[in-house]
XYZ file of C-alpha atoms in Angstrom:
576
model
C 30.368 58.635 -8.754
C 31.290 56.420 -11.825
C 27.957 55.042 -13.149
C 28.083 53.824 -16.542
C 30.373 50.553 -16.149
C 27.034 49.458 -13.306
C 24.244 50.260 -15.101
C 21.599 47.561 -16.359
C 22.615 44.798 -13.578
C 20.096 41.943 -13.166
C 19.434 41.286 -9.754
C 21.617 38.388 -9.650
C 24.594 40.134 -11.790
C 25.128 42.843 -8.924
C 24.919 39.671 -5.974
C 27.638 38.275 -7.904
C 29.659 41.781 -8.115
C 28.899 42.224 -4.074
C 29.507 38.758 -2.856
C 32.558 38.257 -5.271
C 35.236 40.308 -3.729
C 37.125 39.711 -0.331
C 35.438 42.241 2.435
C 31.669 42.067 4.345
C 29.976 40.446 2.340
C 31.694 36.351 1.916
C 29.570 34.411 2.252
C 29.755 30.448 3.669
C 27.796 27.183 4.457
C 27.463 26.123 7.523
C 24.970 23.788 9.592
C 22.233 25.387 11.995
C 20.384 22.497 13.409
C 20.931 20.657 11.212
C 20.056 22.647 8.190
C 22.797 23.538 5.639
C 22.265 27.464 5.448
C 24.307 29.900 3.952
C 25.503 33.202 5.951
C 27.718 35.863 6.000
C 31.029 35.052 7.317
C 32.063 38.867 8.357
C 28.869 39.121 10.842
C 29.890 40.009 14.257
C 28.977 36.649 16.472
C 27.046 38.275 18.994
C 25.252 41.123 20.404
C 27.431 41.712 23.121
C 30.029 42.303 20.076
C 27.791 45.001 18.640
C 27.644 46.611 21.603
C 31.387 46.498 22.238
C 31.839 47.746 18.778
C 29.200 50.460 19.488
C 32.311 52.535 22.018
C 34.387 53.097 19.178
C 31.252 55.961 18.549
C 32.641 57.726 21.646
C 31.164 61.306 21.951
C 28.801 60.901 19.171
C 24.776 61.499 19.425
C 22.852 57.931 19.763
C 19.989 59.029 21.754
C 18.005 61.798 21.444
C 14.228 61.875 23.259
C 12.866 65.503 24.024
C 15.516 67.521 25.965
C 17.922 64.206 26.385
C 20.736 63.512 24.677
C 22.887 60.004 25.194
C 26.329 59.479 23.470
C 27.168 56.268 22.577
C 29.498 56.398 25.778
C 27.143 57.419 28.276
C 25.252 54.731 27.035
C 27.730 51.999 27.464
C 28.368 53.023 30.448
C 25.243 52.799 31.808
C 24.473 49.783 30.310
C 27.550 48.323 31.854
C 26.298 49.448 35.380
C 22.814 47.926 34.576
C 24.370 44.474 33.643
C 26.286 44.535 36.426
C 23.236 44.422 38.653
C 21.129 42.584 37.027
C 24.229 39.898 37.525
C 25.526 40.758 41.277
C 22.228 41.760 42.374
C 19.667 39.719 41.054
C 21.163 36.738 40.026
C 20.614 36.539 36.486
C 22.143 34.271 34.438
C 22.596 32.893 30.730
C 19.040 31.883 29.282
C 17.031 33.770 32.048
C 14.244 36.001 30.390
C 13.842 39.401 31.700
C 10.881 41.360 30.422
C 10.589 44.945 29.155
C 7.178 46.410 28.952
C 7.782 50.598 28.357
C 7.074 52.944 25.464
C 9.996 53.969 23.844
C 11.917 55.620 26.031
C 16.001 55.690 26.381
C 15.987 53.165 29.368
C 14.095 50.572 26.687
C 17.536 50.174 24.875
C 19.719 49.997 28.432
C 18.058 47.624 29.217
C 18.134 45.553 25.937
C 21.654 45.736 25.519
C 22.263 44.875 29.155
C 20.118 41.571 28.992
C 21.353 40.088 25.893
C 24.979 41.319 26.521
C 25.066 38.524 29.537
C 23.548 36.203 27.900
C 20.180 36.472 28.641
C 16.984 36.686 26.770
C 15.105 40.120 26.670
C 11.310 39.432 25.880
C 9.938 42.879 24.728
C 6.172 43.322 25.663
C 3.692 45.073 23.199
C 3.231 48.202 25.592
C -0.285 48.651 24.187
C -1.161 45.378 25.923
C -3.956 45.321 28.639
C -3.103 44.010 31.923
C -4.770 40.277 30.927
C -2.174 40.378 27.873
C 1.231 41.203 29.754
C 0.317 38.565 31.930
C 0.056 35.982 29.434
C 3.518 37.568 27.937
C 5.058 37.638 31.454
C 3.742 33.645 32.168
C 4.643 32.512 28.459
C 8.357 33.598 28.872
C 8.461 32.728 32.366
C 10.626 35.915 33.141
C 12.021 36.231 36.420
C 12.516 40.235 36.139
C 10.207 42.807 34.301
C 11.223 46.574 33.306
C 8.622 49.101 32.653
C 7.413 52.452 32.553
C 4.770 53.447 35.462
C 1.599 53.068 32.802
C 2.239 49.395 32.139
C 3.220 48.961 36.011
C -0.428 50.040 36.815
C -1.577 47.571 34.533
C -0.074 44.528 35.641
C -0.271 45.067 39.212
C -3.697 43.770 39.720
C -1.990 40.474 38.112
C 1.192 40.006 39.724
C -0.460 36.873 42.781
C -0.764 34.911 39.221
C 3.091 35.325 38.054
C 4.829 33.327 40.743
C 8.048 33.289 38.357
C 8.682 36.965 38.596
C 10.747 37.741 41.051
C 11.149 41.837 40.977
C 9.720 44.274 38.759
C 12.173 47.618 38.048
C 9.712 50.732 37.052
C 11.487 53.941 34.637
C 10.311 57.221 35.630
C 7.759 56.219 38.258
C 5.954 58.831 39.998
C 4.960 59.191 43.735
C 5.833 56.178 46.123
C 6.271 53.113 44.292
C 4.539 49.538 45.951
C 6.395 47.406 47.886
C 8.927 45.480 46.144
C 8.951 47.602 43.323
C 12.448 49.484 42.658
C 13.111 52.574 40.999
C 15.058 52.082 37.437
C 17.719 55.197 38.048
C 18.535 53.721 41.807
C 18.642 50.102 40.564
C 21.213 50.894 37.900
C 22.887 53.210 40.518
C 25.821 55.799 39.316
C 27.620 55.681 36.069
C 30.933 54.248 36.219
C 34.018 56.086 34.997
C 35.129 52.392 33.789
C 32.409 50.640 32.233
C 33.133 47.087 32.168
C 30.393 44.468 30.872
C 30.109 41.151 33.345
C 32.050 38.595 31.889
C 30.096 35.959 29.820
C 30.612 33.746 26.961
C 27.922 33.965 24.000
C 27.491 31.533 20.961
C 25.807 32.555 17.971
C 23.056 30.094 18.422
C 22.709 31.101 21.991
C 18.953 32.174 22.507
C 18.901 36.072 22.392
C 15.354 37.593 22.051
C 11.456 36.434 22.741
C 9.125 38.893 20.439
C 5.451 38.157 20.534
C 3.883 37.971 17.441
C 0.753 40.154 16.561
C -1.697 37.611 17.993
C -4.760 38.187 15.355
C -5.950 35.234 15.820
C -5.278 33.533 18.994
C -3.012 33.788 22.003
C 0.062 35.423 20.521
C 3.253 33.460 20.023
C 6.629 34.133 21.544
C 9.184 34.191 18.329
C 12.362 32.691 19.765
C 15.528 34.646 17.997
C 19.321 33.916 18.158
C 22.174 36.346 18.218
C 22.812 34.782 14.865
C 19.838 35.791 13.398
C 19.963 39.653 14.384
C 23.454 39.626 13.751
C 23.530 37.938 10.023
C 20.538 40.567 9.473
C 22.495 43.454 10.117
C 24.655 42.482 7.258
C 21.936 41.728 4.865
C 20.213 45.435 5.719
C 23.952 46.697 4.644
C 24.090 44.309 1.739
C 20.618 45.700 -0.055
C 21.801 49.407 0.845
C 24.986 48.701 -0.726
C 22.915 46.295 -4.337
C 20.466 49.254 -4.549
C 23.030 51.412 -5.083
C 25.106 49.006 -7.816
C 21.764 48.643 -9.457
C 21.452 53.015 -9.446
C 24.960 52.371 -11.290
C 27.152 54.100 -8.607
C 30.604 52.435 -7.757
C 30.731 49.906 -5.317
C 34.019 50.812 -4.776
C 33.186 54.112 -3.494
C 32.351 53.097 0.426
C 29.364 52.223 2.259
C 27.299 53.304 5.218
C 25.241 50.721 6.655
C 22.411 53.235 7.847
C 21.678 56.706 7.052
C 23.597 59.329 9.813
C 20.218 59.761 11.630
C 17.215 58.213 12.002
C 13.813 58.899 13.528
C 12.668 55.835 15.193
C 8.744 56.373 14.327
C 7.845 52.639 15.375
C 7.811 51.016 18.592
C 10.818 49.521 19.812
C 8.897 46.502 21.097
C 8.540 45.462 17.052
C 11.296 44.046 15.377
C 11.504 46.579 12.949
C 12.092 49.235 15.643
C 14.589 47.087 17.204
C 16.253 45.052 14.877
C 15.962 47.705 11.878
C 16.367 50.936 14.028
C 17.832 50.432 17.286
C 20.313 47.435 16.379
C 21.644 48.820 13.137
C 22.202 52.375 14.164
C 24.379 50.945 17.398
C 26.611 49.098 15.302
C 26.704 52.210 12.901
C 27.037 54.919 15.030
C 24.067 56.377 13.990
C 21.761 59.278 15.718
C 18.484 57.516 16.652
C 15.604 60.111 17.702
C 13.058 58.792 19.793
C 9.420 59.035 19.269
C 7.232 58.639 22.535
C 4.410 57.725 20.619
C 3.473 58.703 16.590
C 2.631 61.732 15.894
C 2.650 63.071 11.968
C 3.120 66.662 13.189
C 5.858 65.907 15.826
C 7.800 63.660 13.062
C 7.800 66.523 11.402
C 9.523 69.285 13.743
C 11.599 66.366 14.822
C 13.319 65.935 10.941
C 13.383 69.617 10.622
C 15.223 70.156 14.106
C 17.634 67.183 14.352
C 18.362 67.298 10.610
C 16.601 63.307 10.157
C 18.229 61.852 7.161
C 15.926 58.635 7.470
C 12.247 57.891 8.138
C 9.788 55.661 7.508
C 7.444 52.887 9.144
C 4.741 51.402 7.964
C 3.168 53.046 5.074
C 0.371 54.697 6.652
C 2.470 56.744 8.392
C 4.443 58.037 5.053
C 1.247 58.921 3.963
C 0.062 60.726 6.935
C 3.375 63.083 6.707
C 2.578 63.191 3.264
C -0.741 64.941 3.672
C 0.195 66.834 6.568
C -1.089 70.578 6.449
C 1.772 71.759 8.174
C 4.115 69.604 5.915
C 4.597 72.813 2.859
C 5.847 75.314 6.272
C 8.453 73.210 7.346
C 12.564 72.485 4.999
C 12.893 68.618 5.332
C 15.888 68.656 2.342
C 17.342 66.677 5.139
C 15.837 63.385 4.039
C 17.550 61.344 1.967
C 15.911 58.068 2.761
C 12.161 56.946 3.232
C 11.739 53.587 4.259
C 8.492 51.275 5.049
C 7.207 47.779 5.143
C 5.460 46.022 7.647
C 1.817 46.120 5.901
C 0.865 46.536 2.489
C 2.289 49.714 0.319
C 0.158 50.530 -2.377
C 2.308 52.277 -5.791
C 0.421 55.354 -5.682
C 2.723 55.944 -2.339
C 5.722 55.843 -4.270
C 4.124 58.613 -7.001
C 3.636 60.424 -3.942
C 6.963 60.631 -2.391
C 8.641 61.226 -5.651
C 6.185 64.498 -6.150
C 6.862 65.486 -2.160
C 10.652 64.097 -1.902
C 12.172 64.353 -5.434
C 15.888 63.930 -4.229
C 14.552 61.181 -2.142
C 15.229 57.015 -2.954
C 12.393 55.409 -1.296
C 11.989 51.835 -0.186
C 9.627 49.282 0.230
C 10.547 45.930 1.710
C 8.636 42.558 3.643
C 9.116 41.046 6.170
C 7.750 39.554 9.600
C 8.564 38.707 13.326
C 9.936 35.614 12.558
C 12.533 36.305 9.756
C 14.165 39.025 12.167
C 12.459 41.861 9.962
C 14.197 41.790 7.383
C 13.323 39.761 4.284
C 13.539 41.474 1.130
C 13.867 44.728 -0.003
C 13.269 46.855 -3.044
C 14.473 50.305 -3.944
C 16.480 52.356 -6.476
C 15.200 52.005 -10.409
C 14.107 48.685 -9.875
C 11.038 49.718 -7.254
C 10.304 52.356 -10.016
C 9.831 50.058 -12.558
C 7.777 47.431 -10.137
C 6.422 49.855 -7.521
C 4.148 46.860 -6.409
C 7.062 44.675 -5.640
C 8.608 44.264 -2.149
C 11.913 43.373 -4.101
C 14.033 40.452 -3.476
C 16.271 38.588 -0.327
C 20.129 39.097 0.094
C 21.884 36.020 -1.392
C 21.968 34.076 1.719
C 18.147 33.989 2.146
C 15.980 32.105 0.237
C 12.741 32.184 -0.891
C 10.128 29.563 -2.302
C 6.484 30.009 -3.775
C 4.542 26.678 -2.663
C 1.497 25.285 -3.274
C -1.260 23.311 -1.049
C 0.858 19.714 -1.763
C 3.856 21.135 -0.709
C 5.333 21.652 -3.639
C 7.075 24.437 -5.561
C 5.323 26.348 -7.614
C 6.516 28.004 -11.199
C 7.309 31.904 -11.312
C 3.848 33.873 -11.933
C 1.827 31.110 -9.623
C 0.308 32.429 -6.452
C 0.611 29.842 -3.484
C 2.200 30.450 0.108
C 5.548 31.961 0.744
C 8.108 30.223 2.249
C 11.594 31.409 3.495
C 15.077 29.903 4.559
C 18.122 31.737 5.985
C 20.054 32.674 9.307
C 17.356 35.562 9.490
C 14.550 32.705 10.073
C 13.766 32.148 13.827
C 14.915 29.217 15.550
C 11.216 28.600 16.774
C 8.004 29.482 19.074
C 8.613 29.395 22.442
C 6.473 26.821 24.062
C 4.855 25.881 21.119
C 5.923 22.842 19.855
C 2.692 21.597 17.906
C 3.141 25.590 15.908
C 6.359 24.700 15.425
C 5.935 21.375 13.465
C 3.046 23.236 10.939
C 4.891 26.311 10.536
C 8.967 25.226 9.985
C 10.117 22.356 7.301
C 13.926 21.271 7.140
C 14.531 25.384 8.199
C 11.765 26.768 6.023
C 9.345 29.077 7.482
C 5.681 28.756 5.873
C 4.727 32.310 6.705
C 0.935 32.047 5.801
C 1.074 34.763 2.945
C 0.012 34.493 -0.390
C 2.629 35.372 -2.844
C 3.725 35.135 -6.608
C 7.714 35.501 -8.053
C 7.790 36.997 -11.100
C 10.766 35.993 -13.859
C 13.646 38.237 -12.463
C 12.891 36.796 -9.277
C 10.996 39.497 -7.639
C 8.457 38.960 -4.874
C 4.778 40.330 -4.998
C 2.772 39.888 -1.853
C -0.786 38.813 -2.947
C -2.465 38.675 0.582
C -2.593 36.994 3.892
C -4.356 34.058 3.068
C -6.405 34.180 6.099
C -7.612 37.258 4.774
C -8.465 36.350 0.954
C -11.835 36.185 -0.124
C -13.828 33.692 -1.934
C -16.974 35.061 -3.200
C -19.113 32.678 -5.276
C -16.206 30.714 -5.504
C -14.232 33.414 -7.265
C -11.027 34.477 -5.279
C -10.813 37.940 -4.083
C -7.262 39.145 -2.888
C -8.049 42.232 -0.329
C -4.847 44.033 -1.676
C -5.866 44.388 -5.266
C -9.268 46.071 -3.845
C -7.186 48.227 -1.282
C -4.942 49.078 -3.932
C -8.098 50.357 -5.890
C -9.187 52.551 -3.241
C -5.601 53.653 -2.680
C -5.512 55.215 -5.860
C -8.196 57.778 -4.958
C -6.928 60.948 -4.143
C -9.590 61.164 -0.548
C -8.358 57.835 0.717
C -5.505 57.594 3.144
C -6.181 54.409 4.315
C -8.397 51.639 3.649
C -9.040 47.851 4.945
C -10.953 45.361 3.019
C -12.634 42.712 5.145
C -15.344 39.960 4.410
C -18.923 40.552 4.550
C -20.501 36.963 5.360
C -23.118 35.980 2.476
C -25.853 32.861 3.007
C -25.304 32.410 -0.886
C -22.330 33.733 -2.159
C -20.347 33.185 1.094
C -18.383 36.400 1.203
C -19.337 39.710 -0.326
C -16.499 42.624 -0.114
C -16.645 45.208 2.305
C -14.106 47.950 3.090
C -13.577 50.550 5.569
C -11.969 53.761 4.236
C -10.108 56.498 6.226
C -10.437 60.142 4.263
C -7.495 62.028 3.981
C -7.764 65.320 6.000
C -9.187 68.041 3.653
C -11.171 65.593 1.298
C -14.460 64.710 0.769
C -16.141 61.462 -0.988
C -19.330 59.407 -1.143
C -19.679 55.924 -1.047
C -21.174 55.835 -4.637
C -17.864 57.539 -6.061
C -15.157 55.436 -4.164
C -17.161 52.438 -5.583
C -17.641 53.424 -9.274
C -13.719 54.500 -8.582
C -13.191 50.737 -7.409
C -15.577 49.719 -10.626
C -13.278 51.447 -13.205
C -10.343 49.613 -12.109
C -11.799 46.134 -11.106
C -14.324 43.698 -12.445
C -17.482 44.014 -10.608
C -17.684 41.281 -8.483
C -14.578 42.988 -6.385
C -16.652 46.524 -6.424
C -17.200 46.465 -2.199
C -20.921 46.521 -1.504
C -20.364 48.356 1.732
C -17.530 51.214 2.630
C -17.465 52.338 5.764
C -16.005 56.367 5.934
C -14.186 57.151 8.808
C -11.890 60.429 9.701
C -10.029 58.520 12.412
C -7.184 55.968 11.553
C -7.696 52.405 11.076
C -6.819 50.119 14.037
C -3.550 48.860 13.904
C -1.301 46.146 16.051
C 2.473 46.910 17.012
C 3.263 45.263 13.469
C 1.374 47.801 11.481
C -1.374 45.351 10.460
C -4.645 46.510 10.523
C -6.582 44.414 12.960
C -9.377 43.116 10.721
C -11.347 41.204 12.995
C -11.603 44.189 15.130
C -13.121 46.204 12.120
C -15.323 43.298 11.682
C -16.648 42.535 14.742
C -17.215 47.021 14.569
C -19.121 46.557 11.780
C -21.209 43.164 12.884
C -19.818 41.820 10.344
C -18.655 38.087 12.125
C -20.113 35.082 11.129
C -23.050 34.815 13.859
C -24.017 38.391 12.908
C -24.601 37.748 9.002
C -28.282 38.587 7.453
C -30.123 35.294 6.981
């Protein structure tokens, strides 16, 4: 490829080059409730068009789970027969919710791409939910129908007198006589037809499309109410910071694109946007092969690049590093990769040193983003993540993004305050939540509750949730800058900081450190490790060491209060 003509682009020199030129990525203005936004005028409308888009794949691979294999015909023919009933047979119609409560198995994307092909809203369940939690999920939404595997049907059967709005419940690979009422997925959905046709239906892009709970750390979780317009105008974007990353490398523009790498190992839990919006969603409308984890497994990821030659991986970083320090990692040829991916929590730089020392062909990438921006935010990769490996880059040109402070107003590049965004990625609201939705959106900005500062070139550097920040003697402590500390020692794979509650001082720090397999450390070393890098007062006063991982939710946050109330560390339990 031709590089030198591309080389030393700003940021907003190769937007220009991109958005300049007739093709995918125009851009336009247009109003969404009221809100002048800009978006990209070549994204397909809806995701029934995705889907329809997705036959022109024919015989290729899109589905691979253990010994199955689904082309991207089979599976639009089966998800034609599963509209179909879901229409003729149950009734449903535009704006109905049917829920989906399964691990990720190949029915989890029929049934997707059934639901929201009609015009209905699929409202994925977190399948690690107890049986109290998919009710709430199942009552929030008010679904009428509910797909899931036999696990989560055990759990919300003690539950179903209380759901008076769900009408049938459709179980995937059930064993042994199902109760009454319940039907079997693979008789529901009946044969597959040698003419797949979809149920006819008429979809807007601001038609309601998707329900995904957030994380719920604090609180009953919230139902994040997406549009086909926002999964469909994110689509673009994830093909628009491929396609910058690789102007800023200096390669031709000219050259071609590929939205998504030619296969994929979906590591994360379909339930999550990122699984679905990043994974699922982009690799339908590219034709991409999507491998299907039943659960994570560092080991199994492994055989799984090796034997379906995995161009793409990635999740949240925890799981980069656990494939990183896999044992078994030195007997296995994984030249395959060409892509490693992660957001979703905190990445600290000595990751990237890592993959470039495992993975030297490799360009990895770090990115934000959250539930209600669709996943996608920004993104940073190629030189530029090399030269700020602590930056989760910057938005595609038709999002925006704002650094405010406690007044509500904007704050100067280097300033840490709350991040805001605005785009056609941003969620049209909380289902059901109407008081939420007046504190958390402003004239279409979101507030999304994390502390963040811009430097000059415009990149983004995510200080800390600012739930989560300390304030220790009235000095503030930002929990990444300590976990980044830790990070940086070779025993720790993972590590938390979380508040210890002080009569005087009001917080102390405290941390809880997972050691990497192979390792030994003391507390007294990780903390004069911490002291060399920090000033004292952020030195933790108490690390917990732990062999197990670090409890996480479906986001790939690490559930702090759960470490804290582990540790006796709440409030009511502090030392007088």
């Amino acid at each position: 490829m031709q590089r030198s003509a591309f080389m030393s682009l700003t940021i907003e020199q190769a937007n220009t080059q991109l958005t300049s030129k007739p093709g995918l990525f125009n851009i336009e203005e247009i109003d969404i409730r009221g809100v002048p936004t800009r978006v990209w005028k070549a994204a397909p409308p809806s995701l029934r068009t995705v889907l329809d888009i997705s036959r022109s794949h024919g015989a290729k691979d899109y589905l691979v789970y253990e010994d199955e294999r689904w082309t991207f015909a089979e599976h639009y023919r089966a998800v034609a027969a599963l509209a179909t009933r879901l229409v003729e047979d149950l009734g449903i119609q535009q704006g109905d919710r049917v829920a989906l409560a399964m691990r990720n198995l190949p029915e989890w994307p029929m049934v997707f791409w059934a639901t929201v092909s009609i015009g209905a809203v699929i409202v994925p369940l977190n399948a690690w939910w107890t049986g109290d939690e998919l009710e709430f999920g199942l009552a929030d939404s008010g679904a009428r129908v509910l797909f899931c595997d036999a696990e989560r049907l055990e759990r919300i059967t003690p539950h179903l007198d209380r759901l008076p709005a769900l009408e049938r419940i459709i179980v995937a690979r059930g064993s042994g006589a199902l109760p009454e009422g319940v039907l079997d997925f693979h008789s529901f959905r009946g044969d597959l037809p040698e003419k797949a046709v979809l149920p006819k239906a008429t979809i807007a892009p601001d038609d309601d499309a998707t329900i995904f709970y957030t994380s719920g750390t604090t609180g009953k979780p919230k139902g994040a109410l997406g549009t086909h317009r926002n999964v469909c105008q994110n689509l673009i974007s994830g093909a628009f910071v491929r396609m910058r990353a690789s102007v800023l490398r200096g390669e031709d523009p000219t050259g071609g694109m590929q939205m998504v790498g030619p296969s994929m190992l979906l590591s994360v839990p379909l339930f999550h946007v990122t699984g679905c919006h990043g994974f699922l969603i982009g690799m339908t409308l590219a034709g991409g092969k999507l491998v299907m984890m039943y659960k994570w497994d560092a080991q199994r990821a492994i055989e799984l690049i090796e034997a379906e030659s995995i161009s793409t991986f990635g999740g949240v970083p925890s799981m980069v590093w656990q494939v990183l320090e896999h044992p078994e990692l030195p007997n296995h040829d994984l030249s395959c990769v060409t892509n490693i991916a992660y957001g979703g929590a905190p990445a600290a730089p000595e990751l990237l040193k890592r993959i470039r020392q495992t993975f030297p062909k490799v360009d990895p990438g770090n990115g934000y983003g959250m539930t209600e921006t669709s996943a996608l935010c920004t993104s940073n990769s190629a030189e530029e993540y090399h030269r700020r490996p602590d930056s989760v880059g910057c938005p595609a040109p038709v999002t925006e993004i704002k650094i405010v402070g406690a007044d509500g107003s904007e704050l100067p590049r280097g300033q840490v305050g709350e991040l805001w965004v605005k785009g056609p990625n941003v969620i049209k609201g909380y289902w059901n939540r109407p008081e939420a939705n007046a504190s958390t959106f402003t004239n279409g900005w979101l507030h999304t509750g994390d502390l963040a500062r811009m430097d000059e070139d415009g990149y983004l550097y995510i200080v800390d949730r600012a739930k989560d920040m300390l304030i220790r003697g009235g000095e503030n402590i930002y929990c990444v800058e300590v976990e980044d500390a830790l990070y940086s020692h070779p025993a720790v794979m993972d590590a938390a900081v979380v508040g210890i509650p002080h009569r005087v001082l009001g917080e102390e720090v405290g941390a809880v450190v997972q050691i990497a397999p192979g390792h030994s450390v003391s507390v007294e070393e990780l903390q004069a490790h911490v002291g060399g890098h920090l000033a004292r007062f952020k030195v933790p006063v108490r690390i917990e060491l732990r062999s197990e991982p670090l409890p996480r939710n479906a986001n790939g946050k690490i559930l702090k209060n759960q470490l804290k109330q582990e540790l006796g560390l709440l409030p009511e339990a502090a030392p007088a």
